[in-house]
CSV table of N, CA and C in Angstrom, one decimal:
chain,number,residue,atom,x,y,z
A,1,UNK,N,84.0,84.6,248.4
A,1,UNK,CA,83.9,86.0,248.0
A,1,UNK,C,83.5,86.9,249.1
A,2,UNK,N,82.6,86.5,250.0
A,2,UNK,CA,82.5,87.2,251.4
A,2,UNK,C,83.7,87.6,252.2
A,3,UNK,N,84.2,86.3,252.1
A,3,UNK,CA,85.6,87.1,253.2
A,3,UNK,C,86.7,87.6,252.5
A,4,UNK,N,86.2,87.5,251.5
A,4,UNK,CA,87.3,88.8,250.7
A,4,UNK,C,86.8,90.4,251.2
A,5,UNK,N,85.6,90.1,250.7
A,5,UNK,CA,85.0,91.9,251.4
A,5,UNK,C,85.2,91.7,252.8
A,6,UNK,N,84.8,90.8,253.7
A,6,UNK,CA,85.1,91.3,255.3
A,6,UNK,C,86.9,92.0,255.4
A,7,UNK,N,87.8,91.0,254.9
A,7,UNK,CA,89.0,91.4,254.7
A,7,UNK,C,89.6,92.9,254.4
A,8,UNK,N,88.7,93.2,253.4
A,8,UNK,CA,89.4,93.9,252.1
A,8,UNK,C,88.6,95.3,253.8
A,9,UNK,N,87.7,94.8,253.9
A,9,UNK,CA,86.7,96.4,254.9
A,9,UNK,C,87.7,96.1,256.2
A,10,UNK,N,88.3,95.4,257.1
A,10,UNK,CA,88.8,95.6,257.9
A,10,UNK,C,90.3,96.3,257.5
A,11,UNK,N,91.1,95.7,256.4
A,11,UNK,CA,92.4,96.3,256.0
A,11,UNK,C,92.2,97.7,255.8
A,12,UNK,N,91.0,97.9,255.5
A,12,UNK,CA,90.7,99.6,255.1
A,12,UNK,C,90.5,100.7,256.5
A,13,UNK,N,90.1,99.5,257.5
A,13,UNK,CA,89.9,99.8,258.7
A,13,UNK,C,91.3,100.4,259.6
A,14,UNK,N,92.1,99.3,259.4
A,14,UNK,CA,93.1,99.3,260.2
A,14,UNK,C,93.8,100.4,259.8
A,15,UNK,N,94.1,100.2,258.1
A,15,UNK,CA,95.0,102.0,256.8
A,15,UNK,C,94.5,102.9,257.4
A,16,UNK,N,93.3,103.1,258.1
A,16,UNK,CA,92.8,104.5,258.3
A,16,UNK,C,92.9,105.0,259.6
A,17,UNK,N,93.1,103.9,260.7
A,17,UNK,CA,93.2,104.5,261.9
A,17,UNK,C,94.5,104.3,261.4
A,18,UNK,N,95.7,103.7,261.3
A,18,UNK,CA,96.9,104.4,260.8
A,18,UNK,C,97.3,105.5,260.8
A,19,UNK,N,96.8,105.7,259.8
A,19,UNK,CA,97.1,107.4,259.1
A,19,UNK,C,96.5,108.2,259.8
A,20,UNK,N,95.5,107.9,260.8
A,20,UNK,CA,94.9,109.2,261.4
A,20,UNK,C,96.2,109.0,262.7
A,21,UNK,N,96.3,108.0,263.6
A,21,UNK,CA,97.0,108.4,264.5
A,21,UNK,C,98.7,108.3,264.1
A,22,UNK,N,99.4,108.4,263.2
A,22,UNK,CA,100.7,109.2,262.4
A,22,UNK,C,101.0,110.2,262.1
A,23,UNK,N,99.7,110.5,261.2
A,23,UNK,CA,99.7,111.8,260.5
A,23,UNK,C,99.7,113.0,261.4
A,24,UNK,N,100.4,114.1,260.7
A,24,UNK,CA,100.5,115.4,262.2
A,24,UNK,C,99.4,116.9,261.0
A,25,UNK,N,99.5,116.5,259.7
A,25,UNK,CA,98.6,117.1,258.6
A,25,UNK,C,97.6,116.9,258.6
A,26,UNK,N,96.3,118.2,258.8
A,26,UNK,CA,95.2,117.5,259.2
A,26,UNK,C,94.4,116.9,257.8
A,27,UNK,N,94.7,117.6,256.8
A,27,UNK,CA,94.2,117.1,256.1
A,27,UNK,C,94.4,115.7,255.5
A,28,UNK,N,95.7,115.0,255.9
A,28,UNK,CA,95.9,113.9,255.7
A,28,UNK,C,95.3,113.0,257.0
A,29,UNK,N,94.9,113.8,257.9
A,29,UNK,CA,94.0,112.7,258.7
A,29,UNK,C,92.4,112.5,258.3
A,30,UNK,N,91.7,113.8,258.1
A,30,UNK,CA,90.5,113.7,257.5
A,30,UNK,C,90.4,112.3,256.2
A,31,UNK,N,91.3,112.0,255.2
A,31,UNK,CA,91.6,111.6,254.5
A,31,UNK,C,91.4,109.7,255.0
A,32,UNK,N,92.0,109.6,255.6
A,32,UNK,CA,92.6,108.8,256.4
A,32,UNK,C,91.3,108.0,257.6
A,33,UNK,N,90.4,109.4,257.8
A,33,UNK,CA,89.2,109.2,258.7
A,33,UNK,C,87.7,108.8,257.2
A,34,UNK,N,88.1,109.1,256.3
A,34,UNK,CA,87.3,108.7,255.1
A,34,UNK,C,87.8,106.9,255.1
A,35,UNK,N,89.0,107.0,254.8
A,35,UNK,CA,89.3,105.6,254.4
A,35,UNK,C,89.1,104.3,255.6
A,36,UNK,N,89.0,105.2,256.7
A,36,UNK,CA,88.6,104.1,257.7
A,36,UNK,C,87.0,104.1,257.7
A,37,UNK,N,86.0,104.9,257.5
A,37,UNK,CA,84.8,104.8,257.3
A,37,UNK,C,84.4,103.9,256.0
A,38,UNK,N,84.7,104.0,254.5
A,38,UNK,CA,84.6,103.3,253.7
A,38,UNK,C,84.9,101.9,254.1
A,39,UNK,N,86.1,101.7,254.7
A,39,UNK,CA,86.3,100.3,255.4
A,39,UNK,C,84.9,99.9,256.2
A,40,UNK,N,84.5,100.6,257.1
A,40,UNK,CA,83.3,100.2,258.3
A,40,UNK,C,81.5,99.9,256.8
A,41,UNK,N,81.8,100.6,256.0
A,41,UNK,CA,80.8,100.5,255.2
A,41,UNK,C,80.8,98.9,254.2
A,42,UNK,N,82.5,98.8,254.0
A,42,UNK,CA,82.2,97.5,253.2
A,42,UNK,C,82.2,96.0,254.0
A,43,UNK,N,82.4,96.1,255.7
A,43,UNK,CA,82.3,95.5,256.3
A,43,UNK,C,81.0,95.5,256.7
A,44,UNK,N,79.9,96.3,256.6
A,44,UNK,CA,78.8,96.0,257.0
A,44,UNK,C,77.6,95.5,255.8
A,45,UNK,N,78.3,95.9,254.2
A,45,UNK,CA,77.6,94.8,253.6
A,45,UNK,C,78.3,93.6,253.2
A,46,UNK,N,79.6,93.4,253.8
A,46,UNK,CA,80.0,91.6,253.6
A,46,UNK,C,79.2,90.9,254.9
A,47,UNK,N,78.2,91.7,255.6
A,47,UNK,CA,77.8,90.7,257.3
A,47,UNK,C,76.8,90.8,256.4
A,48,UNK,N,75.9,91.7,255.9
A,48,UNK,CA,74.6,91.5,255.1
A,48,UNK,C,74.3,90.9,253.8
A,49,UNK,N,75.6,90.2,253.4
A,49,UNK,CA,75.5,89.3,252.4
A,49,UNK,C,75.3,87.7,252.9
A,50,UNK,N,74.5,87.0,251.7
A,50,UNK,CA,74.0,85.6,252.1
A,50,UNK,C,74.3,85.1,250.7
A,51,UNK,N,75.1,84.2,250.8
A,51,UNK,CA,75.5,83.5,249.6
A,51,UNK,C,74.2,82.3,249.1
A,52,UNK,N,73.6,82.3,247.3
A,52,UNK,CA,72.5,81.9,247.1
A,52,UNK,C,71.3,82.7,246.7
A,53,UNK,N,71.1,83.8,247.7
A,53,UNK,CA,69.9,84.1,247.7
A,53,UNK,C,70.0,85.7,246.6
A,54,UNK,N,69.2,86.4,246.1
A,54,UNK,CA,69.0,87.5,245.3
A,54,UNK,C,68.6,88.6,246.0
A,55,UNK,N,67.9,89.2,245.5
A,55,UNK,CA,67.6,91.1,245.7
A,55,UNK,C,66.3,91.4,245.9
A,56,UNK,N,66.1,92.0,247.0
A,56,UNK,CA,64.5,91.6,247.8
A,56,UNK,C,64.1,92.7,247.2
A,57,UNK,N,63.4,92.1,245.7
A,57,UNK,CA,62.7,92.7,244.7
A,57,UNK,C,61.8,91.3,244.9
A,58,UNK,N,60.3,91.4,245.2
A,58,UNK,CA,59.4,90.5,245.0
A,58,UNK,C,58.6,90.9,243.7
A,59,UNK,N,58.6,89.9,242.9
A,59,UNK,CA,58.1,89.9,241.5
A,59,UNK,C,57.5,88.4,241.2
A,60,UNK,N,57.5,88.0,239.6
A,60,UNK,CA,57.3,86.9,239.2
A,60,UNK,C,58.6,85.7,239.3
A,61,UNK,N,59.6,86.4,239.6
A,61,UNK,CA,61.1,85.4,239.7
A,61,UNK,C,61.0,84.8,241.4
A,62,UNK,N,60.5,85.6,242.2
A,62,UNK,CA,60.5,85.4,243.8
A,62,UNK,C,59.2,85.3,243.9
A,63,UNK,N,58.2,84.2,243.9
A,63,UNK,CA,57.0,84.1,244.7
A,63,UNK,C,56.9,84.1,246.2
A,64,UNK,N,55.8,84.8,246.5
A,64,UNK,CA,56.0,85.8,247.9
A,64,UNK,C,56.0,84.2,249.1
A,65,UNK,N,55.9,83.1,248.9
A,65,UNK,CA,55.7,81.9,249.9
A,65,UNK,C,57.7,81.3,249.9
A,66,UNK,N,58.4,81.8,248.9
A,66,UNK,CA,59.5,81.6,249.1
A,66,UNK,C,60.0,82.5,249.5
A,67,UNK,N,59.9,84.2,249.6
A,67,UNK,CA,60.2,85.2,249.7
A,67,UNK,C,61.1,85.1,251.2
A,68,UNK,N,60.8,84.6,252.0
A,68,UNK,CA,61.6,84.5,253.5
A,68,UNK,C,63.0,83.7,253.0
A,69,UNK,N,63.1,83.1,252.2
A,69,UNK,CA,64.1,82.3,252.1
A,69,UNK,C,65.1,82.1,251.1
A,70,UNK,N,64.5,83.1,250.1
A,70,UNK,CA,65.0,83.6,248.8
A,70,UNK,C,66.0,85.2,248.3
A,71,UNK,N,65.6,85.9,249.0
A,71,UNK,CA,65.8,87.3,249.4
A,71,UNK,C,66.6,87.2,250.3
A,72,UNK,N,67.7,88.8,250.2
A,72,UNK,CA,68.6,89.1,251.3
A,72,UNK,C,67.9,90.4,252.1
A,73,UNK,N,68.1,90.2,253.3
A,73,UNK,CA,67.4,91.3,254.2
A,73,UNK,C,68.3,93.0,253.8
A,74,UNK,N,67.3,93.8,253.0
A,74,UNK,CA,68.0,94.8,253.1
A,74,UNK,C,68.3,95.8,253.8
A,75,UNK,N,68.1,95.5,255.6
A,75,UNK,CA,68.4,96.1,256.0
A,75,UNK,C,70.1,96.7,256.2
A,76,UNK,N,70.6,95.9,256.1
A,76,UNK,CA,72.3,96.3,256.2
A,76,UNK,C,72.8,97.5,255.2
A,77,UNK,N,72.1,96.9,253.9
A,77,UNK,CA,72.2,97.8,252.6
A,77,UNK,C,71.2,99.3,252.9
A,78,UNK,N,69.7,99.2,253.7
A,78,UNK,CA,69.9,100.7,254.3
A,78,UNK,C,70.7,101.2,255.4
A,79,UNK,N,71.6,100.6,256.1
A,79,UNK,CA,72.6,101.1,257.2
A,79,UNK,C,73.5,101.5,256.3
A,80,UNK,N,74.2,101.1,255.5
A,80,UNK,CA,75.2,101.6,254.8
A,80,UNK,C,74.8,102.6,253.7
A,81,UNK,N,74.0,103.1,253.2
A,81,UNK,CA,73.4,103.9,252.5
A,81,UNK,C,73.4,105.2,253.9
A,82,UNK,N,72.7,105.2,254.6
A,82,UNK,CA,73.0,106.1,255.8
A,82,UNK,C,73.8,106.4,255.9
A,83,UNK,N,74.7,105.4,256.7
A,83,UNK,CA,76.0,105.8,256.7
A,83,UNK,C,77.5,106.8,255.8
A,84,UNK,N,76.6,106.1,254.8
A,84,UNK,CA,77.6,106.8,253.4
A,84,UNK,C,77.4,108.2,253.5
A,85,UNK,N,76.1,108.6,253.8
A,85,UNK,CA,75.3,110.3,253.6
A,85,UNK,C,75.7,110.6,255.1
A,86,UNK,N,76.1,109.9,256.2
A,86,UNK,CA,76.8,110.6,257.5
A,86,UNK,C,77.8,111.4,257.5
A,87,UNK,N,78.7,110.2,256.3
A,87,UNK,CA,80.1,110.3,256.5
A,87,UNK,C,80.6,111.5,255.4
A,88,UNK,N,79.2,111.8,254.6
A,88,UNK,CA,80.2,112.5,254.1
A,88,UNK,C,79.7,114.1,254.7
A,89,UNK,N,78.8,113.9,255.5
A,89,UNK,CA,78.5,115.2,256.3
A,89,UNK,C,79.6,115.4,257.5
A,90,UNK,N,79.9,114.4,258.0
A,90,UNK,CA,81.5,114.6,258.9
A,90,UNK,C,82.3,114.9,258.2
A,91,UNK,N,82.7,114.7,256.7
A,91,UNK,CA,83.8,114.8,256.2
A,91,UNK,C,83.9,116.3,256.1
A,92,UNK,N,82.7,116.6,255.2
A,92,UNK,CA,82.6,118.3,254.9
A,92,UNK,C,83.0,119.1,256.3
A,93,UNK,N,82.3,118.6,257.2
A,93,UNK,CA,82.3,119.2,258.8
A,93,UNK,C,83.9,119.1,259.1
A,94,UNK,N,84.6,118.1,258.7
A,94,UNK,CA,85.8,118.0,259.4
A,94,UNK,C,86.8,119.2,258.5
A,95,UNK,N,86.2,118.9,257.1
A,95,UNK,CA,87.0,120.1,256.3
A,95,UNK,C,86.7,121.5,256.3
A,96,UNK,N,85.7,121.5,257.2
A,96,UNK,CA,85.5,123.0,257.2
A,96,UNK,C,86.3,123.8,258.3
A,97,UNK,N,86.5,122.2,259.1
A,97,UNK,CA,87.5,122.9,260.6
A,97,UNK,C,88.7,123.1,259.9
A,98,UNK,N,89.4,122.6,259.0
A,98,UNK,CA,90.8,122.1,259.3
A,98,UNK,C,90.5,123.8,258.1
A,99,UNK,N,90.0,124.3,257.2
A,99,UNK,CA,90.2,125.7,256.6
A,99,UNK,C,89.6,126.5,257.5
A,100,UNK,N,89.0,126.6,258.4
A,100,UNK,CA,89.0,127.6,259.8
A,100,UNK,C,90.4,127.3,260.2
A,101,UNK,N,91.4,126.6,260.7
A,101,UNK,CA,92.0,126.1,261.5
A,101,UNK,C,93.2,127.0,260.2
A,102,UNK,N,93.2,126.9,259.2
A,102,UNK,CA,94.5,126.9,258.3
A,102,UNK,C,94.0,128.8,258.5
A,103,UNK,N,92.7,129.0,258.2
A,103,UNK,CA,92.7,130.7,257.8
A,103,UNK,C,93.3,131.7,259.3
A,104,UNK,N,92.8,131.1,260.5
A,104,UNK,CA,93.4,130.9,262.0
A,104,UNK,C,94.9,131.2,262.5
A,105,UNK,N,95.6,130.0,261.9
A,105,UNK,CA,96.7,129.4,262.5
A,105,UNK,C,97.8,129.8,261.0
A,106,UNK,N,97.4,129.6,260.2
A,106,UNK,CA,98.6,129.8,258.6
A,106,UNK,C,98.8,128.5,258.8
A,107,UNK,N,98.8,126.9,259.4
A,107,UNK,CA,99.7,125.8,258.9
A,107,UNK,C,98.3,125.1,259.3
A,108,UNK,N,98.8,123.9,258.7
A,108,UNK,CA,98.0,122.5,259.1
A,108,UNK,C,98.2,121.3,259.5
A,109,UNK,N,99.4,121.9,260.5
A,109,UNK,CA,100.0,120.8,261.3
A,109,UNK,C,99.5,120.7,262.7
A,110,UNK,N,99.0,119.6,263.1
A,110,UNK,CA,98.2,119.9,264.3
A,110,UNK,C,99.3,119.9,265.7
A,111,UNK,N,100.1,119.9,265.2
A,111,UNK,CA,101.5,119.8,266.5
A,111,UNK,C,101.8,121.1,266.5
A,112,UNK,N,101.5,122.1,266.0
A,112,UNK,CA,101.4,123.4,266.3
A,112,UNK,C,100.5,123.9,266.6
A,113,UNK,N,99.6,123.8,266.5
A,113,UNK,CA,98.3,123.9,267.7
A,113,UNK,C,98.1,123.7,269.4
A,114,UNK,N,98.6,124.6,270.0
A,114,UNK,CA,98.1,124.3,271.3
A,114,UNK,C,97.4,125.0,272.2
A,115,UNK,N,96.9,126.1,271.6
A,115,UNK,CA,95.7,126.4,272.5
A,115,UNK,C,94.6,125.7,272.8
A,116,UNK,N,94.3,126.0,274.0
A,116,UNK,CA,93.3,125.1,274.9
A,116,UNK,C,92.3,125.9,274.7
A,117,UNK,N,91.9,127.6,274.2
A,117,UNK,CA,90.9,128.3,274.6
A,117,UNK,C,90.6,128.2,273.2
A,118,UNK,N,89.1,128.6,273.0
A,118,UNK,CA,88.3,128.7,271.6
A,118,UNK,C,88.4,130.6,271.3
């Protein structure tokens, strides 16, 4: 079941740098820069998964002398929680450019873009 998610997060990896370096629409690359990040997010909890062990809730089901051995470290699961609230502050950030860029320019093709000067 793990290396279905490592799988399934790198194919999402690869769809996304795809489409970003194809695509000439920016908003179909923003798109594209989402779907390669959700890839990087389900790859980092298929490495923080441990087959066996449960959910590092210590209670009466996990006594704390098994607790090292019973429980999955949640640290991965807060990287990817971060991560999620990064990506969607780049995303907003990226769409904010590409409607500057459209209210700017009238198109959203980045092959018509060539100024160098801001």
């Amino acid at each position: 079941m793990d290396w279905i998610a490592m799988a399934t997060g790198f194919i999402l990896i690869l769809m996304g740098l795809y489409g970003a370096l194809t695509n000439r629409n920016i908003l179909r690359i923003i798109v594209s820069f989402s779907v390669a990040n959700t890839g990087v997010n389900l790859v980092l909890v298929a490495v923080g998964y441990m087959r066996g062990r449960t959910a590092p809730i210590l209670d009466e089901a996990v006594p704390m002398t098994d607790a090292v051995t019973r429980i999955i470290d949640p640290l991965p699961q807060a990287l990817v929680l971060t991560a999620i609230v990064i990506g969607l502050g780049v995303t907003a950030l990226m769409l904010t450019y590409a409607y500057k860029l459209y209210e700017e320019k009238g198109t959203l093709d980045i092959s018509k873009c060539r100024d160098l000067k801001w």
